[in-house]
Short mmCIF file of C-alpha atoms in Angstrom, two decimals:
data_model
loop_
_atom_site.label_atom_id
_atom_site.label_comp_id
_atom_site.label_asym_id
_atom_site.label_seq_id
_atom_site.Cartn_x
_atom_site.Cartn_y
_atom_site.Cartn_z
CA UNK A 386 -15.43 -17.78 15.56
CA UNK A 387 -14.91 -18.69 11.94
CA UNK A 388 -18.47 -17.61 11.06
CA UNK A 389 -18.14 -14.29 13.13
CA UNK A 390 -14.95 -13.37 11.13
CA UNK A 391 -16.47 -14.03 8.02
CA UNK A 392 -19.65 -11.91 8.86
CA UNK A 393 -17.31 -9.10 10.14
CA UNK A 394 -15.44 -9.19 6.88
CA UNK A 395 -18.53 -9.70 4.59
CA UNK A 396 -19.56 -6.25 5.84
CA UNK A 397 -16.32 -4.61 5.31
CA UNK A 398 -16.13 -5.94 1.70
CA UNK A 399 -19.73 -4.57 0.89
CA UNK A 400 -18.27 -1.36 2.41
CA UNK A 401 -15.24 -1.40 0.14
CA UNK A 402 -16.94 -2.41 -2.91
CA UNK A 403 -19.54 0.30 -2.34
CA UNK A 404 -22.32 -1.93 -2.38
CA UNK A 405 -23.56 -0.57 1.17
CA UNK A 406 -23.41 3.08 -0.02
CA UNK A 407 -25.14 2.86 -3.46
CA UNK A 408 -27.58 5.76 -3.83
CA UNK A 409 -30.41 3.33 -4.95
CA UNK A 410 -29.68 1.35 -1.60
CA UNK A 411 -29.45 4.39 0.37
CA UNK A 412 -32.87 5.68 -0.71
CA UNK A 413 -34.65 2.32 -0.28
CA UNK A 414 -33.38 1.91 3.25
CA UNK A 415 -33.68 5.62 3.99
CA UNK A 416 -30.01 6.10 4.85
CA UNK A 417 -26.86 3.98 5.56
CA UNK A 418 -27.65 0.59 7.13
CA UNK A 419 -24.66 -1.06 8.46
CA UNK A 420 -24.23 -3.44 11.57
CA UNK A 421 -22.15 -1.18 13.62
CA UNK A 422 -21.24 -3.87 16.21
CA UNK A 423 -19.74 -6.04 13.46
CA UNK A 424 -17.95 -3.10 11.80
CA UNK A 425 -16.47 -2.34 15.17
CA UNK A 426 -15.39 -5.74 15.62
CA UNK A 427 -13.73 -5.93 12.07
CA UNK A 428 -12.25 -2.43 12.79
CA UNK A 429 -10.82 -3.94 15.94
CA UNK A 430 -9.29 -7.08 14.40
CA UNK A 431 -7.86 -5.24 11.53
CA UNK A 432 -6.20 -2.58 13.91
CA UNK A 433 -4.63 -5.50 16.14
CA UNK A 434 -3.12 -7.08 12.76
CA UNK A 435 -1.79 -3.66 11.87
CA UNK A 436 -0.47 -3.32 15.42
CA UNK A 437 1.13 -6.53 15.27
CA UNK A 438 3.38 -5.30 12.04
CA UNK A 439 3.94 -2.03 13.53
CA UNK A 440 5.12 -3.43 16.94
CA UNK A 441 7.36 -5.99 15.35
CA UNK A 442 10.27 -3.31 14.73
CA UNK A 443 12.30 -4.23 17.64
CA UNK A 444 11.76 -8.22 17.58
CA UNK A 445 14.97 -8.68 15.39
CA UNK A 446 17.12 -5.78 16.73
CA UNK A 447 20.27 -6.08 18.79
CA UNK A 448 19.41 -4.60 22.34
CA UNK A 449 21.80 -2.98 24.73
CA UNK A 450 23.12 -5.54 27.46
CA UNK A 451 21.18 -3.97 30.00
CA UNK A 452 17.93 -4.66 28.26
CA UNK A 453 18.86 -8.48 27.32
CA UNK A 454 15.75 -10.96 27.03
CA UNK A 455 13.08 -11.00 24.67
CA UNK A 456 9.98 -10.25 27.02
CA UNK A 457 10.16 -6.41 26.36
CA UNK A 458 10.15 -6.89 22.66
CA UNK A 459 7.03 -9.33 22.74
CA UNK A 460 5.38 -7.04 25.26
CA UNK A 461 5.87 -4.05 22.55
CA UNK A 462 4.13 -6.34 19.81
CA UNK A 463 1.34 -7.02 22.33
CA UNK A 464 0.98 -3.40 23.34
CA UNK A 465 0.83 -2.10 19.73
CA UNK A 466 -1.78 -4.71 19.15
CA UNK A 467 -4.00 -3.25 21.92
CA UNK A 468 -3.07 0.47 21.65
CA UNK A 469 -3.80 0.64 17.75
CA UNK A 470 -7.48 -0.17 17.97
CA UNK A 471 -7.83 1.98 21.01
CA UNK A 472 -6.34 4.94 19.09
CA UNK A 473 -8.90 4.96 16.53
CA UNK A 474 -11.74 4.25 19.04
CA UNK A 475 -10.58 6.82 21.31
CA UNK A 476 -10.06 9.60 18.35
CA UNK A 477 -13.58 8.98 17.39
CA UNK A 478 -15.15 9.38 20.98
CA UNK A 479 -13.37 12.68 21.36
CA UNK A 480 -14.17 14.08 18.03
CA UNK A 481 -17.85 12.86 17.59
CA UNK A 482 -19.48 15.11 20.06
CA UNK A 483 -18.01 18.16 18.18
CA UNK A 484 -18.88 16.98 14.88
CA UNK A 485 -22.56 16.15 15.73
CA UNK A 486 -22.94 19.67 17.28
CA UNK A 487 -21.48 21.38 14.55
CA UNK A 488 -23.65 19.01 12.05
CA UNK A 489 -26.80 19.96 13.76
CA UNK A 490 -25.87 23.65 13.83
CA UNK A 491 -25.54 23.90 10.04
CA UNK A 492 -28.98 22.16 9.79
CA UNK A 493 -27.92 18.82 8.54
CA UNK A 494 -30.39 16.13 9.00
CA UNK A 495 -28.27 13.30 10.20
CA UNK A 496 -29.05 11.97 13.43
CA UNK A 497 -26.56 11.04 16.21
CA UNK A 498 -27.09 7.20 15.32
CA UNK A 499 -26.56 8.07 11.70
CA UNK A 500 -23.79 10.03 12.16
CA UNK A 501 -22.25 7.20 14.08
CA UNK A 502 -22.87 4.62 11.58
CA UNK A 503 -21.52 6.79 8.98
CA UNK A 504 -18.19 7.56 11.04
CA UNK A 505 -17.65 3.64 12.03
CA UNK A 506 -18.26 2.76 8.36
CA UNK A 507 -15.40 5.21 7.21
CA UNK A 508 -13.09 4.04 10.34
CA UNK A 509 -13.73 0.57 8.72
CA UNK A 510 -12.38 1.70 5.55
CA UNK A 511 -9.49 3.38 6.98
CA UNK A 512 -8.70 0.49 9.11
CA UNK A 513 -8.98 -2.03 6.05
CA UNK A 514 -6.71 0.04 4.04
CA UNK A 515 -4.23 0.41 6.95
CA UNK A 516 -4.19 -3.42 7.40
CA UNK A 517 -3.44 -3.94 3.72
CA UNK A 518 -0.32 -1.88 4.27
CA UNK A 519 0.51 -3.98 6.92
CA UNK A 520 2.81 -6.53 5.21
CA UNK A 521 4.66 -3.72 3.74
CA UNK A 522 5.51 -2.20 7.28
CA UNK A 523 5.91 -5.71 8.55
CA UNK A 524 8.63 -6.22 5.84
CA UNK A 525 10.39 -2.84 6.53
CA UNK A 526 10.12 -3.45 10.45
CA UNK A 527 11.94 -6.59 9.95
CA UNK A 528 14.52 -5.34 7.44
CA UNK A 529 15.65 -2.03 8.63
CA UNK A 530 17.45 -0.86 11.90
CA UNK A 531 16.43 2.87 11.63
CA UNK A 532 14.00 3.81 14.14
CA UNK A 533 13.13 7.26 12.86
CA UNK A 534 12.66 5.76 9.37
CA UNK A 535 10.02 3.40 10.88
CA UNK A 536 8.23 6.15 12.71
CA UNK A 537 7.95 8.37 9.36
CA UNK A 538 6.88 5.24 7.43
CA UNK A 539 3.88 4.51 9.83
CA UNK A 540 3.07 8.15 9.88
CA UNK A 541 2.88 7.90 5.98
CA UNK A 542 0.81 4.74 6.14
CA UNK A 543 -1.71 6.19 8.73
CA UNK A 544 -1.89 9.21 6.40
CA UNK A 545 -2.65 7.22 3.19
CA UNK A 546 -5.13 5.24 5.18
CA UNK A 547 -6.68 8.16 6.57
CA UNK A 548 -7.21 10.06 3.38
CA UNK A 549 -8.90 6.93 2.14
CA UNK A 550 -11.17 6.65 5.00
CA UNK A 551 -12.04 10.28 4.90
CA UNK A 552 -12.69 10.40 1.25
CA UNK A 553 -15.09 7.47 1.84
CA UNK A 554 -16.86 9.61 4.48
CA UNK A 555 -17.23 12.86 2.16
CA UNK A 556 -18.50 10.69 -0.71
CA UNK A 557 -20.89 8.70 1.31
CA UNK A 558 -22.09 12.06 2.99
CA UNK A 559 -22.58 13.51 -0.51
CA UNK A 560 -24.94 10.50 -1.43
CA UNK A 561 -26.72 10.78 1.70
CA UNK A 562 -27.21 14.53 1.42
CA UNK A 563 -28.81 14.00 -2.21
CA UNK A 564 -31.14 11.61 -0.73
CA UNK A 565 -32.35 14.14 1.97
CA UNK A 566 -32.71 16.89 -0.75
CA UNK A 567 -34.90 14.65 -2.67
CA UNK A 568 -37.08 13.85 0.03
CA UNK A 569 -37.62 17.41 0.98
CA UNK A 570 -40.08 18.80 -1.41
CA UNK A 571 -38.56 22.30 -1.22
CA UNK A 572 -34.99 21.23 -1.15
CA UNK A 573 -35.64 18.94 -4.15
CA UNK A 574 -36.90 21.92 -6.39
CA UNK A 575 -33.32 23.52 -5.84
CA UNK A 576 -31.56 20.22 -6.18
CA UNK A 577 -30.38 18.43 -9.26
CA UNK A 578 -31.85 14.98 -9.66
CA UNK A 579 -29.68 12.37 -8.45
CA UNK A 580 -30.08 10.76 -12.00
CA UNK A 581 -29.25 13.81 -13.83
CA UNK A 582 -27.40 13.14 -17.29
CA UNK A 583 -23.53 13.02 -16.51
CA UNK A 584 -22.99 15.12 -19.60
CA UNK A 585 -24.77 18.11 -18.02
CA UNK A 586 -22.11 18.04 -15.27
CA UNK A 587 -19.19 17.09 -17.42
CA UNK A 588 -19.75 18.16 -20.64
CA UNK A 589 -16.15 20.02 -20.89
CA UNK A 590 -14.29 17.19 -19.23
CA UNK A 591 -13.99 13.48 -19.38
CA UNK A 592 -15.91 11.67 -16.64
CA UNK A 593 -12.62 10.11 -15.07
CA UNK A 594 -11.32 13.66 -14.80
CA UNK A 595 -14.35 14.89 -12.94
CA UNK A 596 -13.82 11.79 -10.79
CA UNK A 597 -16.97 10.39 -11.68
CA UNK A 598 -18.19 6.98 -12.72
CA UNK A 599 -19.91 6.51 -16.17
CA UNK A 600 -22.79 4.68 -16.53
CA UNK A 601 -20.95 1.87 -18.16
CA UNK A 602 -19.17 0.97 -14.73
CA UNK A 603 -20.22 0.25 -11.38
CA UNK A 604 -19.54 3.27 -8.82
CA UNK A 605 -16.98 2.61 -6.28
CA UNK A 606 -16.97 3.43 -2.75
CA UNK A 607 -14.89 6.88 -3.31
CA UNK A 608 -16.64 7.86 -6.47
CA UNK A 609 -18.66 11.25 -6.61
CA UNK A 610 -22.17 10.85 -7.06
CA UNK A 611 -23.32 12.31 -10.16
CA UNK A 612 -25.20 15.56 -10.49
CA UNK A 613 -24.84 16.96 -7.15
CA UNK A 614 -22.79 18.81 -4.74
CA UNK A 615 -22.86 19.02 -1.01
CA UNK A 616 -24.41 21.82 0.86
CA UNK A 617 -21.78 24.59 1.43
CA UNK A 618 -22.03 24.54 5.09
CA UNK A 619 -22.20 20.81 5.58
CA UNK A 620 -19.24 20.44 3.28
CA UNK A 621 -17.44 22.91 5.44
CA UNK A 622 -18.18 21.41 8.63
CA UNK A 623 -16.95 18.19 7.66
CA UNK A 624 -13.82 19.52 6.06
CA UNK A 625 -13.17 21.40 9.50
CA UNK A 626 -14.07 18.26 11.38
CA UNK A 627 -11.57 16.20 8.99
CA UNK A 628 -8.77 18.39 9.92
CA UNK A 629 -9.82 18.13 13.69
CA UNK A 630 -10.19 14.24 13.51
CA UNK A 631 -6.47 14.21 11.66
CA UNK A 632 -4.90 16.43 14.57
CA UNK A 633 -6.58 14.84 17.48
CA UNK A 634 -5.65 11.19 15.92
CA UNK A 635 -2.04 12.37 15.58
CA UNK A 636 -1.97 13.80 19.24
CA UNK A 637 -3.82 10.66 20.44
CA UNK A 638 -1.00 8.55 18.95
CA UNK A 639 1.58 10.86 20.74
CA UNK A 640 -0.05 10.33 23.91
CA UNK A 641 -0.36 6.44 23.42
CA UNK A 642 3.31 6.09 22.10
CA UNK A 643 5.34 4.03 21.94
CA UNK A 644 3.76 2.16 19.04
CA UNK A 645 6.74 1.18 17.02
CA UNK A 646 9.16 0.75 20.27
CA UNK A 647 12.76 1.80 20.08
CA UNK A 648 15.17 -1.08 20.84
CA UNK A 649 17.54 1.07 22.62
CA UNK A 650 14.85 1.97 25.45
CA UNK A 651 13.21 -0.53 27.79
CA UNK A 652 9.72 -1.29 27.24
CA UNK A 653 6.88 0.77 28.84
CA UNK A 654 3.39 1.09 28.13
CA UNK A 655 3.28 4.82 27.79
CA UNK A 656 6.18 7.21 27.70
CA UNK A 657 6.43 10.43 29.67
CA UNK A 658 4.38 13.33 28.57
CA UNK A 659 6.16 15.93 26.65
CA UNK A 660 6.37 17.72 23.46
CA UNK A 661 3.83 16.73 20.63
CA UNK A 662 3.50 14.75 17.57
CA UNK A 663 4.35 17.51 14.93
CA UNK A 664 7.58 18.37 16.83
CA UNK A 665 8.26 14.48 17.05
CA UNK A 666 7.91 13.85 13.35
CA UNK A 667 10.30 16.85 12.58
CA UNK A 668 12.87 15.40 15.25
CA UNK A 669 12.29 11.96 13.48
CA UNK A 670 13.06 13.38 9.83
CA UNK A 671 16.11 15.34 11.42
CA UNK A 672 17.50 12.11 12.80
CA UNK A 673 16.87 10.36 9.54
CA UNK A 674 18.38 12.88 7.58
CA UNK A 675 21.42 14.14 9.71
CA UNK A 676 21.78 11.30 12.38
CA UNK A 677 21.78 11.61 16.02
CA UNK B 6 13.40 -25.48 -23.13
CA UNK B 7 11.12 -24.96 -26.19
CA UNK B 8 8.07 -24.78 -24.22
CA UNK B 9 9.65 -21.91 -21.92
CA UNK B 10 10.65 -20.00 -25.14
CA UNK B 11 7.20 -20.48 -26.61
CA UNK B 12 5.56 -19.19 -23.31
CA UNK B 13 7.92 -16.34 -23.10
CA UNK B 14 7.11 -15.29 -26.84
CA UNK B 15 3.23 -15.53 -26.13
CA UNK B 16 3.74 -13.20 -23.09
CA UNK B 17 5.56 -10.84 -25.09
CA UNK B 18 3.20 -10.78 -27.87
CA UNK B 19 -0.03 -10.98 -25.53
CA UNK B 20 -1.15 -14.54 -26.81
CA UNK B 21 -4.70 -15.37 -26.10
CA UNK B 22 -4.20 -17.54 -23.23
CA UNK B 23 -2.22 -14.68 -21.37
CA UNK B 24 -5.28 -12.37 -21.56
CA UNK B 25 -8.28 -14.69 -21.76
CA UNK B 26 -10.57 -14.35 -18.79
CA UNK B 27 -11.75 -17.82 -18.44
CA UNK B 28 -9.25 -20.36 -16.90
CA UNK B 29 -7.04 -17.71 -15.25
CA UNK B 30 -5.58 -20.32 -12.81
CA UNK B 31 -3.35 -22.40 -15.34
CA UNK B 32 -2.42 -19.14 -17.09
CA UNK B 33 -1.17 -17.63 -13.88
CA UNK B 34 0.93 -20.78 -12.95
CA UNK B 35 2.54 -20.81 -16.39
CA UNK B 36 3.47 -16.82 -16.22
CA UNK B 37 4.80 -17.39 -12.69
CA UNK B 38 6.93 -20.29 -13.84
CA UNK B 39 8.28 -17.92 -16.72
CA UNK B 40 9.03 -15.33 -14.11
CA UNK B 41 10.85 -17.79 -11.82
CA UNK B 42 12.92 -19.52 -14.73
CA UNK B 43 14.06 -16.26 -16.64
CA UNK B 44 14.72 -14.41 -13.11
CA UNK B 45 16.95 -17.31 -12.10
CA UNK B 46 18.69 -17.39 -15.62
CA UNK B 47 19.49 -13.55 -15.21
CA UNK B 48 20.52 -14.17 -11.32
CA UNK B 49 22.78 -16.71 -12.47
CA UNK B 50 24.36 -14.39 -15.07
CA UNK B 51 24.66 -11.65 -12.32
CA UNK B 52 26.52 -13.70 -10.10
CA UNK B 53 28.98 -14.88 -12.90
CA UNK B 54 31.17 -11.80 -12.11
CA UNK B 55 33.65 -13.69 -10.12
CA UNK B 56 34.01 -16.52 -12.17
CA UNK B 57 34.76 -14.15 -15.25
CA UNK B 58 37.12 -12.18 -13.19
CA UNK B 59 39.05 -15.22 -11.86
CA UNK B 60 38.19 -15.48 -8.35
CA UNK B 61 37.32 -18.25 -6.16
CA UNK B 62 33.70 -19.45 -4.69
CA UNK B 63 32.23 -18.20 -8.17
CA UNK B 64 30.05 -21.11 -8.62
CA UNK B 65 28.41 -20.33 -5.10
CA UNK B 66 27.64 -16.81 -5.98
CA UNK B 67 26.15 -17.84 -9.26
CA UNK B 68 23.77 -20.00 -7.09
CA UNK B 69 22.92 -17.56 -4.51
CA UNK B 70 22.35 -14.79 -7.24
CA UNK B 71 20.18 -17.22 -9.32
CA UNK B 72 17.98 -17.61 -6.20
CA UNK B 73 17.85 -14.01 -5.26
CA UNK B 74 16.61 -12.35 -8.26
CA UNK B 75 13.19 -14.35 -8.42
CA UNK B 76 13.04 -13.80 -4.95
CA UNK B 77 13.37 -10.26 -5.47
CA UNK B 78 10.76 -9.99 -8.11
CA UNK B 79 8.15 -12.34 -6.44
CA UNK B 80 8.91 -10.95 -3.00
CA UNK B 81 8.09 -7.23 -3.93
CA UNK B 82 5.01 -8.27 -5.83
CA UNK B 83 3.69 -10.57 -2.75
CA UNK B 84 4.27 -7.89 -0.37
CA UNK B 85 2.69 -5.09 -2.14
CA UNK B 86 -0.35 -7.39 -3.39
CA UNK B 87 -2.65 -7.20 -0.43
CA UNK B 88 -2.59 -3.02 -0.44
CA UNK B 89 -3.22 -3.57 -4.36
CA UNK B 90 -6.36 -5.85 -3.63
CA UNK B 91 -7.72 -3.40 -1.01
CA UNK B 92 -7.35 -0.58 -3.18
CA UNK B 93 -8.80 -2.13 -6.12
CA UNK B 94 -12.06 -2.87 -4.25
CA UNK B 95 -12.00 0.41 -2.59
CA UNK B 96 -11.70 2.08 -6.02
CA UNK B 97 -14.54 0.09 -7.50
CA UNK B 98 -12.86 -2.22 -9.93
CA UNK B 99 -12.69 -5.28 -7.82
CA UNK B 100 -14.60 -7.21 -10.49
CA UNK B 101 -11.31 -6.90 -12.89
CA UNK B 102 -9.07 -7.94 -10.06
CA UNK B 103 -8.33 -11.31 -11.58
CA UNK B 104 -7.54 -9.80 -15.00
CA UNK B 105 -5.55 -7.05 -13.29
CA UNK B 106 -3.70 -9.50 -11.29
CA UNK B 107 -2.86 -11.66 -14.28
CA UNK B 108 -1.67 -8.53 -16.30
CA UNK B 109 0.79 -7.78 -13.10
CA UNK B 110 2.01 -11.14 -13.39
CA UNK B 111 2.43 -11.10 -16.98
CA UNK B 112 4.72 -7.56 -16.78
CA UNK B 113 6.43 -9.36 -13.86
CA UNK B 114 7.28 -12.28 -16.38
CA UNK B 115 8.02 -9.76 -19.00
CA UNK B 116 10.46 -7.84 -16.80
CA UNK B 117 12.36 -11.14 -16.20
CA UNK B 118 12.52 -12.36 -19.76
CA UNK B 119 13.69 -8.72 -20.77
CA UNK B 120 16.56 -9.37 -18.22
CA UNK B 121 17.28 -12.58 -19.64
CA UNK B 122 17.24 -11.09 -23.06
CA UNK B 123 19.87 -8.51 -21.69
CA UNK B 124 22.10 -11.12 -20.05
CA UNK B 125 24.49 -11.67 -23.00
CA UNK B 126 25.36 -8.07 -22.45
CA UNK B 127 25.92 -8.44 -19.08
CA UNK B 128 28.32 -11.31 -19.82
CA UNK B 129 30.06 -9.46 -22.25
CA UNK B 130 30.55 -6.38 -19.81
CA UNK B 131 31.98 -8.87 -17.23
CA UNK B 132 34.27 -10.01 -19.99
CA UNK B 133 35.36 -6.66 -20.71
CA UNK B 134 35.97 -5.02 -17.20
CA UNK B 135 37.13 -6.32 -14.14
CA UNK B 136 35.90 -3.43 -12.07
CA UNK B 137 33.20 -4.16 -9.51
CA UNK B 138 31.94 -0.63 -9.33
CA UNK B 139 31.21 -0.48 -12.87
CA UNK B 140 29.63 -3.91 -12.97
CA UNK B 141 27.06 -2.76 -10.46
CA UNK B 142 26.33 0.18 -12.55
CA UNK B 143 25.84 -1.89 -15.68
CA UNK B 144 23.55 -4.17 -14.03
CA UNK B 145 21.49 -0.98 -12.70
CA UNK B 146 21.26 0.12 -16.34
CA UNK B 147 20.06 -3.43 -17.46
CA UNK B 148 17.32 -3.54 -14.53
CA UNK B 149 16.15 0.08 -15.61
CA UNK B 150 15.99 -1.03 -19.53
CA UNK B 151 14.13 -4.31 -18.37
CA UNK B 152 11.90 -2.33 -16.21
CA UNK B 153 11.30 0.15 -18.92
CA UNK B 154 10.04 -2.73 -21.13
CA UNK B 155 7.99 -4.39 -18.42
CA UNK B 156 6.22 -1.28 -18.04
CA UNK B 157 5.46 -0.70 -21.84
CA UNK B 158 4.13 -4.41 -21.47
CA UNK B 159 2.04 -3.91 -18.45
CA UNK B 160 0.50 -0.72 -20.28
CA UNK B 161 -0.41 -3.08 -23.09
CA UNK B 162 -1.85 -5.64 -21.18
CA UNK B 163 -3.84 -2.72 -19.03
CA UNK B 164 -5.19 -1.09 -22.28
CA UNK B 165 -8.39 -3.09 -22.44
CA UNK B 166 -8.86 -2.56 -18.63
CA UNK B 167 -8.20 1.34 -18.94
CA UNK B 168 -10.44 1.41 -22.08
CA UNK B 169 -13.19 -0.20 -19.76
CA UNK B 170 -12.66 1.75 -16.74
CA UNK B 171 -10.28 4.78 -16.53
CA UNK B 172 -9.65 4.19 -12.79
CA UNK B 173 -7.26 1.20 -13.62
CA UNK B 174 -4.91 4.01 -14.50
CA UNK B 175 -4.81 5.62 -11.14
CA UNK B 176 -4.41 2.07 -9.63
CA UNK B 177 -1.54 1.58 -11.81
CA UNK B 178 0.37 4.47 -10.38
CA UNK B 179 -0.37 3.33 -7.09
CA UNK B 180 0.89 -0.09 -7.82
CA UNK B 181 4.00 1.46 -9.18
CA UNK B 182 4.63 3.59 -6.05
CA UNK B 183 4.03 0.40 -3.84
CA UNK B 184 5.96 -1.84 -5.85
CA UNK B 185 9.29 0.50 -6.06
CA UNK B 186 8.81 1.21 -2.28
CA UNK B 187 9.23 -2.35 -1.36
CA UNK B 188 11.41 -3.48 -4.26
CA UNK B 189 14.33 -0.85 -3.46
CA UNK B 190 14.26 -2.27 0.22
CA UNK B 191 14.22 -5.84 -0.78
CA UNK B 192 17.15 -5.72 -3.12
CA UNK B 193 19.18 -3.65 -0.66
CA UNK B 194 18.15 -6.40 1.91
CA UNK B 195 19.23 -9.35 -0.60
CA UNK B 196 22.34 -7.94 -1.87
CA UNK B 197 25.19 -8.91 -2.76
CA UNK B 198 23.61 -10.13 -6.19
CA UNK B 199 27.05 -9.68 -7.98
CA UNK B 200 29.54 -10.13 -5.17
CA UNK B 201 32.43 -8.00 -4.22
CA UNK B 202 35.75 -9.54 -5.23
CA UNK B 203 37.02 -7.87 -1.70
CA UNK B 204 34.72 -10.10 0.43
CA UNK B 205 33.76 -13.66 1.25
CA UNK B 206 30.85 -14.89 -0.89
CA UNK B 207 27.58 -14.89 1.62
CA UNK B 208 23.86 -15.17 0.93
CA UNK B 209 23.27 -12.08 2.79
CA UNK B 210 25.62 -9.58 4.05
CA UNK B 211 26.26 -9.48 8.03
CA UNK B 212 24.99 -6.06 7.82
CA UNK B 213 21.86 -6.74 5.64
CA UNK B 214 19.30 -5.58 8.13
CA UNK B 215 19.79 -1.85 6.98
CA UNK B 216 17.45 0.88 5.14
CA UNK B 217 18.03 1.56 1.63
CA UNK B 218 16.40 4.98 1.98
CA UNK B 219 18.03 5.98 5.02
CA UNK B 220 21.48 5.22 3.21
CA UNK B 221 20.41 7.18 0.21
CA UNK B 222 19.36 10.21 2.17
CA UNK B 223 22.67 10.33 4.17
CA UNK B 224 24.61 9.86 0.85
CA UNK B 225 22.70 12.84 -0.68
CA UNK B 226 23.07 14.93 2.52
CA UNK B 227 26.70 14.24 2.57
CA UNK B 228 27.16 14.93 -1.05
CA UNK B 229 25.60 18.49 -0.65
CA UNK B 230 27.68 18.94 2.48
CA UNK B 231 24.96 19.14 4.86
#
């Protein structure tokens, strides 16, 4: 078990450090090479940790007399631990086919397996950032009574982690596209070389402003590769897909609620199906600012 | 005592032991000891309000406050650290993490030292005014001043890191956001630090499990008449 966990997290660590997505390595291996099963295991474990932090909100709260007992609160923690990894995996399952079709339509050379690897890698980054925010959520869960605040805090944490994960996805895609263009002779003629001098791209702005690593330092997982931009259509497809992923993820979260669990309501695995995520966020904001 | 003051001087002047990359373990222990000692001192001074305004149970309040200020500074730091570690890795500056960590702890120690240096002013204020609300405001000003000093010190410690890799600047901003988010709530949770003259001395208020941000939002909305 210890060995398994170590291998899972070693893979995640390679992704976070950018070691698995270095241009030279991608070129050598002909694409992104990750152990998908291990990464999925790590994603699940990290999401379970965050789910526990999220579900702990009702643990120390006063509950109405008719809800006395701790079993409902413990069940909420368990439910959140189960539902958080499911939330990510189901969102991926729902959005992957549309991404693949759009991707193929605009002529990207990424195959389904390659696309899946890339998305799982980006989910791993997303889940790691989310889990690293877990202690903050746990701290607020245990120290605040405001349910709307906790809902909004969790939405903010998911948003931060999502931005990081999707940024990783786009930057890795840049690198993969560079690789494909260099492999293809007619595309390579149009493409700037991967190792084009940085000054040519950022002549009138400092390297850090261009968001690019200088050759003095190692490129991070979120750094733009030098000297190249993604094909317009592919970039558009991925940007549209990111919006779709965020919308589906948000609504999936709504369908699978409660994750935080209100101490005033009895435990249930799911709530009745009404309204939507965005209305709920506005309602929570209203409650937070104006009271019930 | 002399060792502690020498260490404080070293931290403020960024002596070689506080920045050298080798043997960071003992340096971190020394920095943490300074942080604890000076925060404990300022906490004790904060809690002296009752004593200087002639109320009972003042010694208990001094002891509670002395424990709570180090808890506040170290708690906010520890809770925010996992996020900072993952962000450092993701941004690509993980190899500098040990150095960043030491800079952050040194800045925390600097905050505690600055607070301790301001403690005579706090005592003078307590001796001059018996109003609890004004004591609260004065301590807020002291924390703000000490935070600015710590921020300056942090930038000094971070200067070589930023020169080596400008991405550290972004991380500093992320760290500040995380630290403030947690510290404000933790301070609210750990109140009272001064001890209201109209209430018994307690380690935590009975209504401690509340949310600072919700309170502030309500106060702002009420003030706006909404």
